[in-house]
Amino acid sequence: MIFPEKRLLARIVLGPVAAFALVGALAACSSDDTAASASAVAAGSCVEVSDNTADAMRATVGDCSAATSNYRIVQVGADCAADNSVFTGSVGDANTTLCLAPNFAQDTCYADAGKRPAEAVACTAPEATFKVVKRIDGETDELLCESDATMYRTVLDPKTTFCMARP
């Protein structure tokens, strides 16, 4: 024997409970994605800075061996050393402040932006301020730069020397 009022009561009680459980499951999956993207933003990871505008910096986490990943994260936070670039903006969905060391590609030109990250540009662009004429991995010695380099930059971790010149 079926009692109609019990079915109605079950629908009224179980419907909202099921909806609440579904919303909770979706929120948990969403927070896992956010946690995964935030965990990728860690010291040692590399980023491709796609916009270095002071008010709206944007970057994506990338492969450190790719020419487009032009910076390595030294530290997550606001207390950056004087020789690091300061990034304050969004990496994926996360807003963050990063201290960045260059991971410049050889034979690539950049537009220097002072304390903000330099942006890769065409060597013929009027805003191009330097070209990496030689990249030396595993060494921090400016004396390894040849005569075509008029500037240099060394990074301690990982040891890298960038020999640079005007474009």
Tab-separated table of N, CA and C in Angstrom:
chain	number	residue	atom	x	y	z
A	1	MET	N	0.831	-1.169	0.000
A	1	MET	CA	0.000	0.000	0.000
A	1	MET	C	0.889	1.252	0.000
A	2	ILE	N	0.552	2.228	-0.842
A	2	ILE	CA	1.320	3.465	-0.976
A	2	ILE	C	0.506	4.609	-0.385
A	3	PHE	N	1.206	5.428	0.417
A	3	PHE	CA	0.555	6.582	1.025
A	3	PHE	C	1.058	7.842	0.321
A	4	PRO	N	0.210	8.553	-0.436
A	4	PRO	CA	0.633	9.715	-1.221
A	4	PRO	C	1.280	10.808	-0.378
A	5	GLU	N	0.808	11.003	0.826
A	5	GLU	CA	1.378	12.080	1.635
A	5	GLU	C	2.822	11.788	2.022
A	6	LYS	N	3.232	10.523	2.151
A	6	LYS	CA	4.618	10.175	2.470
A	6	LYS	C	5.520	10.462	1.265
A	7	ARG	N	5.044	10.224	0.055
A	7	ARG	CA	5.834	10.544	-1.140
A	7	ARG	C	6.074	12.044	-1.234
A	8	LEU	N	5.070	12.820	-0.983
A	8	LEU	CA	5.192	14.267	-1.017
A	8	LEU	C	6.184	14.733	0.037
A	9	LEU	N	6.092	14.186	1.223
A	9	LEU	CA	7.012	14.542	2.303
A	9	LEU	C	8.446	14.166	1.915
A	10	ALA	N	8.643	13.008	1.306
A	10	ALA	CA	9.975	12.578	0.882
A	10	ALA	C	10.534	13.534	-0.177
A	11	ARG	N	9.705	13.974	-1.110
A	11	ARG	CA	10.151	14.917	-2.139
A	11	ARG	C	10.520	16.262	-1.528
A	12	ILE	N	9.756	16.722	-0.590
A	12	ILE	CA	10.011	18.019	0.024
A	12	ILE	C	11.302	17.980	0.838
A	13	VAL	N	11.548	16.882	1.535
A	13	VAL	CA	12.735	16.777	2.382
A	13	VAL	C	13.966	16.374	1.569
A	14	LEU	N	13.863	15.360	0.744
A	14	LEU	CA	15.021	14.834	0.040
A	14	LEU	C	15.467	15.702	-1.137
A	15	GLY	N	14.579	16.421	-1.757
A	15	GLY	CA	14.942	17.294	-2.884
A	15	GLY	C	15.988	18.331	-2.493
A	16	PRO	N	15.719	19.158	-1.468
A	16	PRO	CA	16.721	20.143	-1.064
A	16	PRO	C	18.019	19.516	-0.553
A	17	VAL	N	17.939	18.374	0.125
A	17	VAL	CA	19.139	17.706	0.616
A	17	VAL	C	20.007	17.273	-0.571
A	18	ALA	N	19.407	16.704	-1.598
A	18	ALA	CA	20.153	16.285	-2.782
A	18	ALA	C	20.762	17.493	-3.497
A	19	ALA	N	20.018	18.577	-3.608
A	19	ALA	CA	20.528	19.788	-4.257
A	19	ALA	C	21.711	20.353	-3.476
A	20	PHE	N	21.615	20.363	-2.158
A	20	PHE	CA	22.692	20.871	-1.311
A	20	PHE	C	23.955	20.015	-1.479
A	21	ALA	N	23.787	18.695	-1.540
A	21	ALA	CA	24.923	17.790	-1.719
A	21	ALA	C	25.584	18.024	-3.075
A	22	LEU	N	24.803	18.260	-4.113
A	22	LEU	CA	25.340	18.514	-5.445
A	22	LEU	C	26.138	19.815	-5.467
A	23	VAL	N	25.614	20.860	-4.868
A	23	VAL	CA	26.316	22.143	-4.805
A	23	VAL	C	27.625	21.978	-4.041
A	24	GLY	N	27.601	21.235	-2.939
A	24	GLY	CA	28.818	20.994	-2.164
A	24	GLY	C	29.867	20.256	-2.968
A	25	ALA	N	29.462	19.264	-3.732
A	25	ALA	CA	30.402	18.499	-4.558
A	25	ALA	C	31.014	19.383	-5.641
A	26	LEU	N	30.201	20.223	-6.261
A	26	LEU	CA	30.713	21.135	-7.288
A	26	LEU	C	31.688	22.138	-6.691
A	27	ALA	N	31.403	22.653	-5.520
A	27	ALA	CA	32.298	23.604	-4.860
A	27	ALA	C	33.623	22.947	-4.516
A	28	ALA	N	33.585	21.707	-4.074
A	28	ALA	CA	34.817	20.997	-3.738
A	28	ALA	C	35.682	20.807	-4.976
A	29	CYS	N	35.074	20.449	-6.101
A	29	CYS	CA	35.834	20.285	-7.346
A	29	CYS	C	36.418	21.607	-7.788
A	30	SER	N	35.654	22.671	-7.669
A	30	SER	CA	36.114	23.995	-8.050
A	30	SER	C	37.290	24.437	-7.198
A	31	SER	N	37.230	24.201	-5.885
A	31	SER	CA	38.324	24.620	-5.017
A	31	SER	C	39.566	23.788	-5.276
A	32	ASP	N	39.420	22.524	-5.714
A	32	ASP	CA	40.579	21.720	-6.067
A	32	ASP	C	41.284	22.311	-7.276
A	33	ASP	N	40.536	22.792	-8.283
A	33	ASP	CA	41.132	23.423	-9.456
A	33	ASP	C	41.872	24.685	-9.065
A	34	THR	N	41.283	25.501	-8.192
A	34	THR	CA	41.923	26.732	-7.729
A	34	THR	C	43.191	26.402	-6.974
A	35	ALA	N	43.140	25.387	-6.112
A	35	ALA	CA	44.319	24.993	-5.354
A	35	ALA	C	45.417	24.505	-6.284
A	36	ALA	N	45.035	23.772	-7.320
A	36	ALA	CA	46.033	23.273	-8.266
A	36	ALA	C	46.697	24.423	-9.004
A	37	SER	N	45.916	25.434	-9.439
A	37	SER	CA	46.528	26.556	-10.155
A	37	SER	C	47.356	27.405	-9.218
A	38	ALA	N	46.945	27.535	-7.950
A	38	ALA	CA	47.720	28.317	-6.991
A	38	ALA	C	49.012	27.601	-6.636
A	39	SER	N	48.983	26.262	-6.553
A	39	SER	CA	50.190	25.531	-6.193
A	39	SER	C	51.221	25.589	-7.312
A	40	ALA	N	50.800	25.804	-8.555
A	40	ALA	CA	51.731	25.930	-9.668
A	40	ALA	C	52.515	27.231	-9.576
A	41	VAL	N	51.985	28.210	-8.878
A	41	VAL	CA	52.651	29.493	-8.693
A	41	VAL	C	53.537	29.362	-7.459
A	42	ALA	N	54.739	28.794	-7.654
A	42	ALA	CA	55.654	28.538	-6.546
A	42	ALA	C	57.069	28.890	-6.972
A	43	ALA	N	57.916	29.145	-5.989
A	43	ALA	CA	59.316	29.440	-6.269
A	43	ALA	C	59.909	28.324	-7.114
A	44	GLY	N	60.644	28.716	-8.153
A	44	GLY	CA	61.252	27.752	-9.061
A	44	GLY	C	60.461	27.540	-10.332
A	45	SER	N	59.162	27.830	-10.299
A	45	SER	CA	58.337	27.719	-11.508
A	45	SER	C	58.655	28.889	-12.434
A	46	CYS	N	58.313	28.730	-13.690
A	46	CYS	CA	58.518	29.808	-14.653
A	46	CYS	C	57.180	30.332	-15.145
A	47	VAL	N	57.181	31.592	-15.535
A	47	VAL	CA	55.965	32.220	-16.039
A	47	VAL	C	56.259	32.961	-17.333
A	48	GLU	N	55.228	33.032	-18.148
A	48	GLU	CA	55.264	33.862	-19.342
A	48	GLU	C	54.452	35.102	-19.034
A	49	VAL	N	55.124	36.241	-18.944
A	49	VAL	CA	54.440	37.500	-18.681
A	49	VAL	C	53.896	37.991	-20.012
A	50	SER	N	52.565	38.034	-20.111
A	50	SER	CA	51.938	38.438	-21.368
A	50	SER	C	51.502	39.890	-21.353
A	51	ASP	N	51.427	40.505	-20.186
A	51	ASP	CA	51.069	41.919	-20.075
A	51	ASP	C	51.773	42.469	-18.853
A	52	ASN	N	52.639	43.455	-19.046
A	52	ASN	CA	53.353	44.030	-17.911
A	52	ASN	C	52.862	45.433	-17.568
A	53	THR	N	51.633	45.748	-17.967
A	53	THR	CA	51.027	47.024	-17.619
A	53	THR	C	50.950	47.134	-16.101
A	54	ALA	N	51.333	48.277	-15.556
A	54	ALA	CA	51.429	48.437	-14.101
A	54	ALA	C	50.137	48.064	-13.379
A	55	ASP	N	48.987	48.367	-13.946
A	55	ASP	CA	47.715	48.137	-13.253
A	55	ASP	C	47.073	46.787	-13.556
A	56	ALA	N	47.549	46.082	-14.570
A	56	ALA	CA	46.846	44.859	-14.994
A	56	ALA	C	47.800	43.796	-15.504
A	57	MET	N	48.832	43.460	-14.725
A	57	MET	CA	49.792	42.457	-15.167
A	57	MET	C	49.121	41.094	-15.280
A	58	ARG	N	49.534	40.345	-16.314
A	58	ARG	CA	48.982	39.012	-16.544
A	58	ARG	C	50.130	38.075	-16.905
A	59	ALA	N	50.029	36.850	-16.407
A	59	ALA	CA	51.030	35.837	-16.724
A	59	ALA	C	50.392	34.461	-16.662
A	60	THR	N	51.085	33.498	-17.263
A	60	THR	CA	50.676	32.098	-17.178
A	60	THR	C	51.894	31.275	-16.794
A	61	VAL	N	51.664	30.221	-16.027
A	61	VAL	CA	52.748	29.322	-15.649
A	61	VAL	C	53.146	28.537	-16.889
A	62	GLY	N	54.451	28.404	-17.105
A	62	GLY	CA	54.920	27.706	-18.294
A	62	GLY	C	56.118	26.823	-18.015
A	63	ASP	N	56.616	26.211	-19.058
A	63	ASP	CA	57.774	25.337	-19.001
A	63	ASP	C	59.033	26.200	-18.994
A	64	CYS	N	59.920	25.996	-18.018
A	64	CYS	CA	61.124	26.818	-17.901
A	64	CYS	C	62.052	26.699	-19.106
A	65	SER	N	61.958	25.617	-19.859
A	65	SER	CA	62.818	25.455	-21.027
A	65	SER	C	62.237	26.123	-22.275
A	66	ALA	N	61.015	26.619	-22.203
A	66	ALA	CA	60.393	27.283	-23.356
A	66	ALA	C	60.877	28.730	-23.454
A	67	ALA	N	61.119	29.179	-24.667
A	67	ALA	CA	61.597	30.546	-24.888
A	67	ALA	C	60.581	31.583	-24.439
A	68	THR	N	59.302	31.224	-24.398
A	68	THR	CA	58.265	32.181	-24.007
A	68	THR	C	58.159	32.367	-22.494
A	69	SER	N	58.690	31.425	-21.719
A	69	SER	CA	58.660	31.563	-20.249
A	69	SER	C	59.838	32.432	-19.842
A	70	ASN	N	59.619	33.754	-19.870
A	70	ASN	CA	60.712	34.704	-19.737
A	70	ASN	C	61.108	35.052	-18.301
A	71	TYR	N	60.430	34.484	-17.306
A	71	TYR	CA	60.804	34.752	-15.913
A	71	TYR	C	60.666	33.504	-15.060
A	72	ARG	N	61.514	33.399	-14.052
A	72	ARG	CA	61.461	32.331	-13.059
A	72	ARG	C	61.030	32.958	-11.740
A	73	ILE	N	60.110	32.301	-11.039
A	73	ILE	CA	59.630	32.815	-9.753
A	73	ILE	C	60.685	32.557	-8.692
A	74	VAL	N	61.177	33.637	-8.084
A	74	VAL	CA	62.159	33.539	-7.010
A	74	VAL	C	61.436	33.401	-5.683
A	75	GLN	N	60.343	34.142	-5.550
A	75	GLN	CA	59.619	34.171	-4.285
A	75	GLN	C	58.185	34.609	-4.545
A	76	VAL	N	57.260	34.032	-3.799
A	76	VAL	CA	55.872	34.467	-3.829
A	76	VAL	C	55.709	35.404	-2.641
A	77	GLY	N	55.409	36.664	-2.907
A	77	GLY	CA	55.282	37.655	-1.844
A	77	GLY	C	55.853	38.977	-2.273
A	78	ALA	N	55.752	39.961	-1.403
A	78	ALA	CA	56.054	41.336	-1.782
A	78	ALA	C	57.465	41.817	-1.458
A	79	ASP	N	58.228	41.101	-0.665
A	79	ASP	CA	59.565	41.571	-0.282
A	79	ASP	C	60.611	41.064	-1.262
A	80	CYS	N	60.750	41.780	-2.386
A	80	CYS	CA	61.653	41.346	-3.448
A	80	CYS	C	63.025	41.992	-3.284
A	81	ALA	N	64.061	41.251	-3.657
A	81	ALA	CA	65.412	41.797	-3.680
A	81	ALA	C	65.496	42.864	-4.770
A	82	ALA	N	66.456	43.738	-4.640
A	82	ALA	CA	66.576	44.875	-5.562
A	82	ALA	C	66.776	44.448	-7.009
A	83	ASP	N	67.403	43.298	-7.253
A	83	ASP	CA	67.665	42.898	-8.638
A	83	ASP	C	66.573	42.032	-9.244
A	84	ASN	N	65.472	41.865	-8.542
A	84	ASN	CA	64.343	41.101	-9.079
A	84	ASN	C	63.247	42.035	-9.569
A	85	SER	N	62.491	41.576	-10.559
A	85	SER	CA	61.329	42.317	-11.042
A	85	SER	C	60.139	41.975	-10.158
A	86	VAL	N	59.280	42.951	-9.940
A	86	VAL	CA	58.086	42.744	-9.111
A	86	VAL	C	56.886	42.593	-10.039
A	87	PHE	N	56.171	41.495	-9.870
A	87	PHE	CA	54.955	41.217	-10.633
A	87	PHE	C	53.791	41.238	-9.658
A	88	THR	N	52.816	42.103	-9.912
A	88	THR	CA	51.593	42.128	-9.122
A	88	THR	C	50.437	42.074	-10.102
A	89	GLY	N	49.779	40.927	-10.143
A	89	GLY	CA	48.700	40.754	-11.099
A	89	GLY	C	48.147	39.354	-11.033
A	90	SER	N	47.638	38.876	-12.173
A	90	SER	CA	46.995	37.571	-12.179
A	90	SER	C	47.822	36.556	-12.954
A	91	VAL	N	47.938	35.379	-12.341
A	91	VAL	CA	48.543	34.215	-12.975
A	91	VAL	C	47.428	33.189	-13.032
A	92	GLY	N	46.894	32.966	-14.227
A	92	GLY	CA	45.697	32.144	-14.337
A	92	GLY	C	44.543	32.850	-13.646
A	93	ASP	N	43.916	32.176	-12.700
A	93	ASP	CA	42.799	32.769	-11.963
A	93	ASP	C	43.223	33.401	-10.646
A	94	ALA	N	44.486	33.245	-10.257
A	94	ALA	CA	44.947	33.718	-8.951
A	94	ALA	C	45.595	35.089	-9.066
A	95	ASN	N	45.233	35.996	-8.170
A	95	ASN	CA	45.921	37.279	-8.061
A	95	ASN	C	47.041	37.120	-7.051
A	96	THR	N	48.234	37.614	-7.403
A	96	THR	CA	49.384	37.384	-6.556
A	96	THR	C	50.460	38.434	-6.786
A	97	THR	N	51.431	38.463	-5.881
A	97	THR	CA	52.634	39.268	-6.051
A	97	THR	C	53.806	38.306	-6.104
A	98	LEU	N	54.654	38.475	-7.114
A	98	LEU	CA	55.784	37.577	-7.318
A	98	LEU	C	57.077	38.368	-7.462
A	99	CYS	N	58.168	37.781	-7.004
A	99	CYS	CA	59.504	38.302	-7.262
A	99	CYS	C	60.078	37.428	-8.370
A	100	LEU	N	60.501	38.056	-9.452
A	100	LEU	CA	60.901	37.319	-10.649
A	100	LEU	C	62.349	37.592	-11.034
A	101	ALA	N	63.037	36.540	-11.450
A	101	ALA	CA	64.375	36.651	-12.025
A	101	ALA	C	64.259	36.324	-13.507
A	102	PRO	N	65.090	36.937	-14.334
A	102	PRO	CA	64.967	36.691	-15.764
A	102	PRO	C	65.269	35.251	-16.158
A	103	ASN	N	64.556	34.802	-17.156
A	103	ASN	CA	64.784	33.511	-17.813
A	103	ASN	C	64.763	33.794	-19.314
A	104	PHE	N	65.527	34.835	-19.701
A	104	PHE	CA	65.489	35.348	-21.061
A	104	PHE	C	66.041	34.334	-22.061
A	105	ALA	N	65.535	34.410	-23.278
A	105	ALA	CA	65.973	33.539	-24.365
A	105	ALA	C	67.058	34.230	-25.181
A	106	GLN	N	68.032	33.458	-25.617
A	106	GLN	CA	69.091	33.996	-26.461
A	106	GLN	C	68.505	34.451	-27.795
A	107	ASP	N	69.062	35.522	-28.342
A	107	ASP	CA	68.655	36.108	-29.630
A	107	ASP	C	67.246	36.700	-29.583
A	108	THR	N	66.786	37.072	-28.412
A	108	THR	CA	65.471	37.685	-28.250
A	108	THR	C	65.653	39.099	-27.711
A	109	CYS	N	64.808	40.012	-28.164
A	109	CYS	CA	64.854	41.399	-27.709
A	109	CYS	C	63.743	41.647	-26.696
A	110	TYR	N	64.003	42.600	-25.803
A	110	TYR	CA	63.072	42.911	-24.720
A	110	TYR	C	62.953	44.421	-24.557
A	111	ALA	N	61.790	44.839	-24.067
A	111	ALA	CA	61.558	46.238	-23.702
A	111	ALA	C	61.642	46.311	-22.186
A	112	ASP	N	62.657	46.998	-21.689
A	112	ASP	CA	62.851	47.113	-20.247
A	112	ASP	C	61.749	47.979	-19.658
A	113	ALA	N	61.218	47.549	-18.531
A	113	ALA	CA	60.133	48.294	-17.882
A	113	ALA	C	60.520	48.671	-16.454
A	114	GLY	N	61.810	48.840	-16.190
A	114	GLY	CA	62.251	49.221	-14.849
A	114	GLY	C	62.085	48.071	-13.875
A	115	LYS	N	61.357	48.290	-12.792
A	115	LYS	CA	61.140	47.246	-11.782
A	115	LYS	C	60.083	46.231	-12.211
A	116	ARG	N	59.288	46.557	-13.223
A	116	ARG	CA	58.308	45.595	-13.747
A	116	ARG	C	59.013	44.637	-14.699
A	117	PRO	N	58.415	43.510	-14.991
A	117	PRO	CA	59.043	42.561	-15.912
A	117	PRO	C	59.222	43.151	-17.311
A	118	ALA	N	60.369	42.850	-17.917
A	118	ALA	CA	60.610	43.245	-19.304
A	118	ALA	C	59.703	42.410	-20.197
A	119	GLU	N	59.329	42.979	-21.318
A	119	GLU	CA	58.426	42.300	-22.247
A	119	GLU	C	59.190	41.942	-23.515
A	120	ALA	N	59.017	40.713	-23.990
A	120	ALA	CA	59.646	40.299	-25.246
A	120	ALA	C	58.989	41.063	-26.399
A	121	VAL	N	59.813	41.660	-27.253
A	121	VAL	CA	59.318	42.436	-28.395
A	121	VAL	C	60.181	42.119	-29.612
A	122	ALA	N	59.714	42.527	-30.772
A	122	ALA	CA	60.507	42.370	-31.990
A	122	ALA	C	61.740	43.265	-31.887
A	123	CYS	N	62.850	42.798	-32.385
A	123	CYS	CA	64.089	43.581	-32.294
A	123	CYS	C	64.010	44.881	-33.090
A	124	THR	N	63.085	44.959	-34.038
A	124	THR	CA	62.916	46.177	-34.829
A	124	THR	C	61.931	47.151	-34.182
A	125	ALA	N	61.285	46.744	-33.094
A	125	ALA	CA	60.305	47.609	-32.427
A	125	ALA	C	61.015	48.782	-31.758
A	126	PRO	N	60.413	49.971	-31.816
A	126	PRO	CA	61.062	51.138	-31.214
A	126	PRO	C	61.244	51.021	-29.698
A	127	GLU	N	60.422	50.210	-29.037
A	127	GLU	CA	60.531	50.068	-27.580
A	127	GLU	C	61.577	49.045	-27.149
A	128	ALA	N	62.185	48.321	-28.096
A	128	ALA	CA	63.214	47.332	-27.761
A	128	ALA	C	64.414	48.050	-27.151
A	129	THR	N	64.812	47.621	-25.950
A	129	THR	CA	65.931	48.282	-25.270
A	129	THR	C	67.168	47.402	-25.162
A	130	PHE	N	67.017	46.081	-25.225
A	130	PHE	CA	68.182	45.207	-25.214
A	130	PHE	C	67.876	43.884	-25.900
A	131	LYS	N	68.969	43.243	-26.346
A	131	LYS	CA	68.881	41.925	-26.974
A	131	LYS	C	69.820	40.993	-26.219
A	132	VAL	N	69.366	39.791	-25.937
A	132	VAL	CA	70.216	38.794	-25.302
A	132	VAL	C	71.032	38.149	-26.423
A	133	VAL	N	72.328	38.501	-26.489
A	133	VAL	CA	73.181	37.980	-27.551
A	133	VAL	C	73.777	36.629	-27.185
A	134	LYS	N	73.824	36.330	-25.881
A	134	LYS	CA	74.330	35.033	-25.445
A	134	LYS	C	73.754	34.718	-24.074
A	135	ARG	N	73.335	33.470	-23.908
A	135	ARG	CA	72.855	32.973	-22.621
A	135	ARG	C	73.781	31.833	-22.214
A	136	ILE	N	74.330	31.924	-21.000
A	136	ILE	CA	75.253	30.905	-20.516
A	136	ILE	C	74.645	30.278	-19.272
A	137	ASP	N	74.178	29.034	-19.397
A	137	ASP	CA	73.591	28.322	-18.265
A	137	ASP	C	74.692	27.660	-17.444
A	138	GLY	N	74.510	27.640	-16.123
A	138	GLY	CA	75.449	26.974	-15.232
A	138	GLY	C	76.622	27.835	-14.791
A	139	GLU	N	76.670	29.090	-15.224
A	139	GLU	CA	77.769	30.003	-14.878
A	139	GLU	C	77.217	31.377	-14.495
A	140	THR	N	77.896	32.031	-13.569
A	140	THR	CA	77.559	33.422	-13.229
A	140	THR	C	78.844	34.248	-13.333
A	141	ASP	N	79.307	34.431	-14.548
A	141	ASP	CA	80.573	35.127	-14.788
A	141	ASP	C	80.432	36.024	-16.015
A	142	GLU	N	80.381	37.321	-15.780
A	142	GLU	CA	80.218	38.276	-16.874
A	142	GLU	C	81.423	38.295	-17.811
A	143	LEU	N	82.575	37.788	-17.359
A	143	LEU	CA	83.760	37.751	-18.206
A	143	LEU	C	83.620	36.727	-19.337
A	144	LEU	N	82.608	35.886	-19.266
A	144	LEU	CA	82.342	34.932	-20.347
A	144	LEU	C	81.636	35.593	-21.534
A	145	CYS	N	81.131	36.817	-21.332
A	145	CYS	CA	80.480	37.551	-22.425
A	145	CYS	C	81.537	38.005	-23.424
A	146	GLU	N	81.194	37.964	-24.687
A	146	GLU	CA	82.130	38.364	-25.735
A	146	GLU	C	82.031	39.862	-25.988
A	147	SER	N	82.827	40.351	-26.903
A	147	SER	CA	82.922	41.792	-27.139
A	147	SER	C	81.643	42.410	-27.704
A	148	ASP	N	80.762	41.600	-28.304
A	148	ASP	CA	79.513	42.165	-28.824
A	148	ASP	C	78.522	42.495	-27.707
A	149	ALA	N	78.780	42.056	-26.484
A	149	ALA	CA	77.901	42.353	-25.344
A	149	ALA	C	78.366	43.639	-24.667
A	150	THR	N	77.416	44.530	-24.447
A	150	THR	CA	77.730	45.793	-23.768
A	150	THR	C	77.166	45.838	-22.354
A	151	MET	N	76.327	44.841	-22.021
A	151	MET	CA	75.724	44.738	-20.692
A	151	MET	C	75.675	43.266	-20.323
A	152	TYR	N	75.469	43.004	-19.052
A	152	TYR	CA	75.293	41.619	-18.619
A	152	TYR	C	74.365	41.581	-17.415
A	153	ARG	N	73.863	40.407	-17.143
A	153	ARG	CA	73.032	40.166	-15.957
A	153	ARG	C	73.286	38.743	-15.519
A	154	THR	N	73.554	38.550	-14.235
A	154	THR	CA	73.743	37.204	-13.712
A	154	THR	C	72.618	36.872	-12.748
A	155	VAL	N	72.263	35.598	-12.725
A	155	VAL	CA	71.237	35.082	-11.811
A	155	VAL	C	71.887	33.930	-11.053
A	156	LEU	N	71.726	33.916	-9.737
A	156	LEU	CA	72.378	32.895	-8.918
A	156	LEU	C	71.681	31.549	-8.908
A	157	ASP	N	70.355	31.526	-8.982
A	157	ASP	CA	69.637	30.252	-8.879
A	157	ASP	C	68.527	30.165	-9.903
A	158	PRO	N	68.664	29.365	-10.926
A	158	PRO	CA	69.853	28.596	-11.270
A	158	PRO	C	70.898	29.502	-11.912
A	159	LYS	N	72.151	29.151	-11.761
A	159	LYS	CA	73.239	29.975	-12.258
A	159	LYS	C	73.079	30.223	-13.758
A	160	THR	N	72.992	31.501	-14.115
A	160	THR	CA	72.827	31.882	-15.513
A	160	THR	C	73.472	33.246	-15.732
A	161	THR	N	74.133	33.413	-16.862
A	161	THR	CA	74.671	34.703	-17.258
A	161	THR	C	74.002	35.098	-18.568
A	162	PHE	N	73.482	36.319	-18.605
A	162	PHE	CA	72.876	36.860	-19.820
A	162	PHE	C	73.805	37.952	-20.341
A	163	CYS	N	74.309	37.781	-21.548
A	163	CYS	CA	75.138	38.793	-22.212
A	163	CYS	C	74.211	39.568	-23.149
A	164	MET	N	74.184	40.888	-22.991
A	164	MET	CA	73.192	41.697	-23.710
A	164	MET	C	73.850	42.847	-24.460
A	165	ALA	N	73.136	43.349	-25.453
A	165	ALA	CA	73.576	44.501	-26.248
A	165	ALA	C	72.351	45.262	-26.705
A	166	ARG	N	72.576	46.420	-27.274
A	166	ARG	CA	71.479	47.186	-27.869
A	166	ARG	C	70.966	46.419	-29.097
A	167	PRO	N	69.664	46.460	-29.360
A	167	PRO	CA	69.131	45.731	-30.536
A	167	PRO	C	69.631	46.335	-31.853
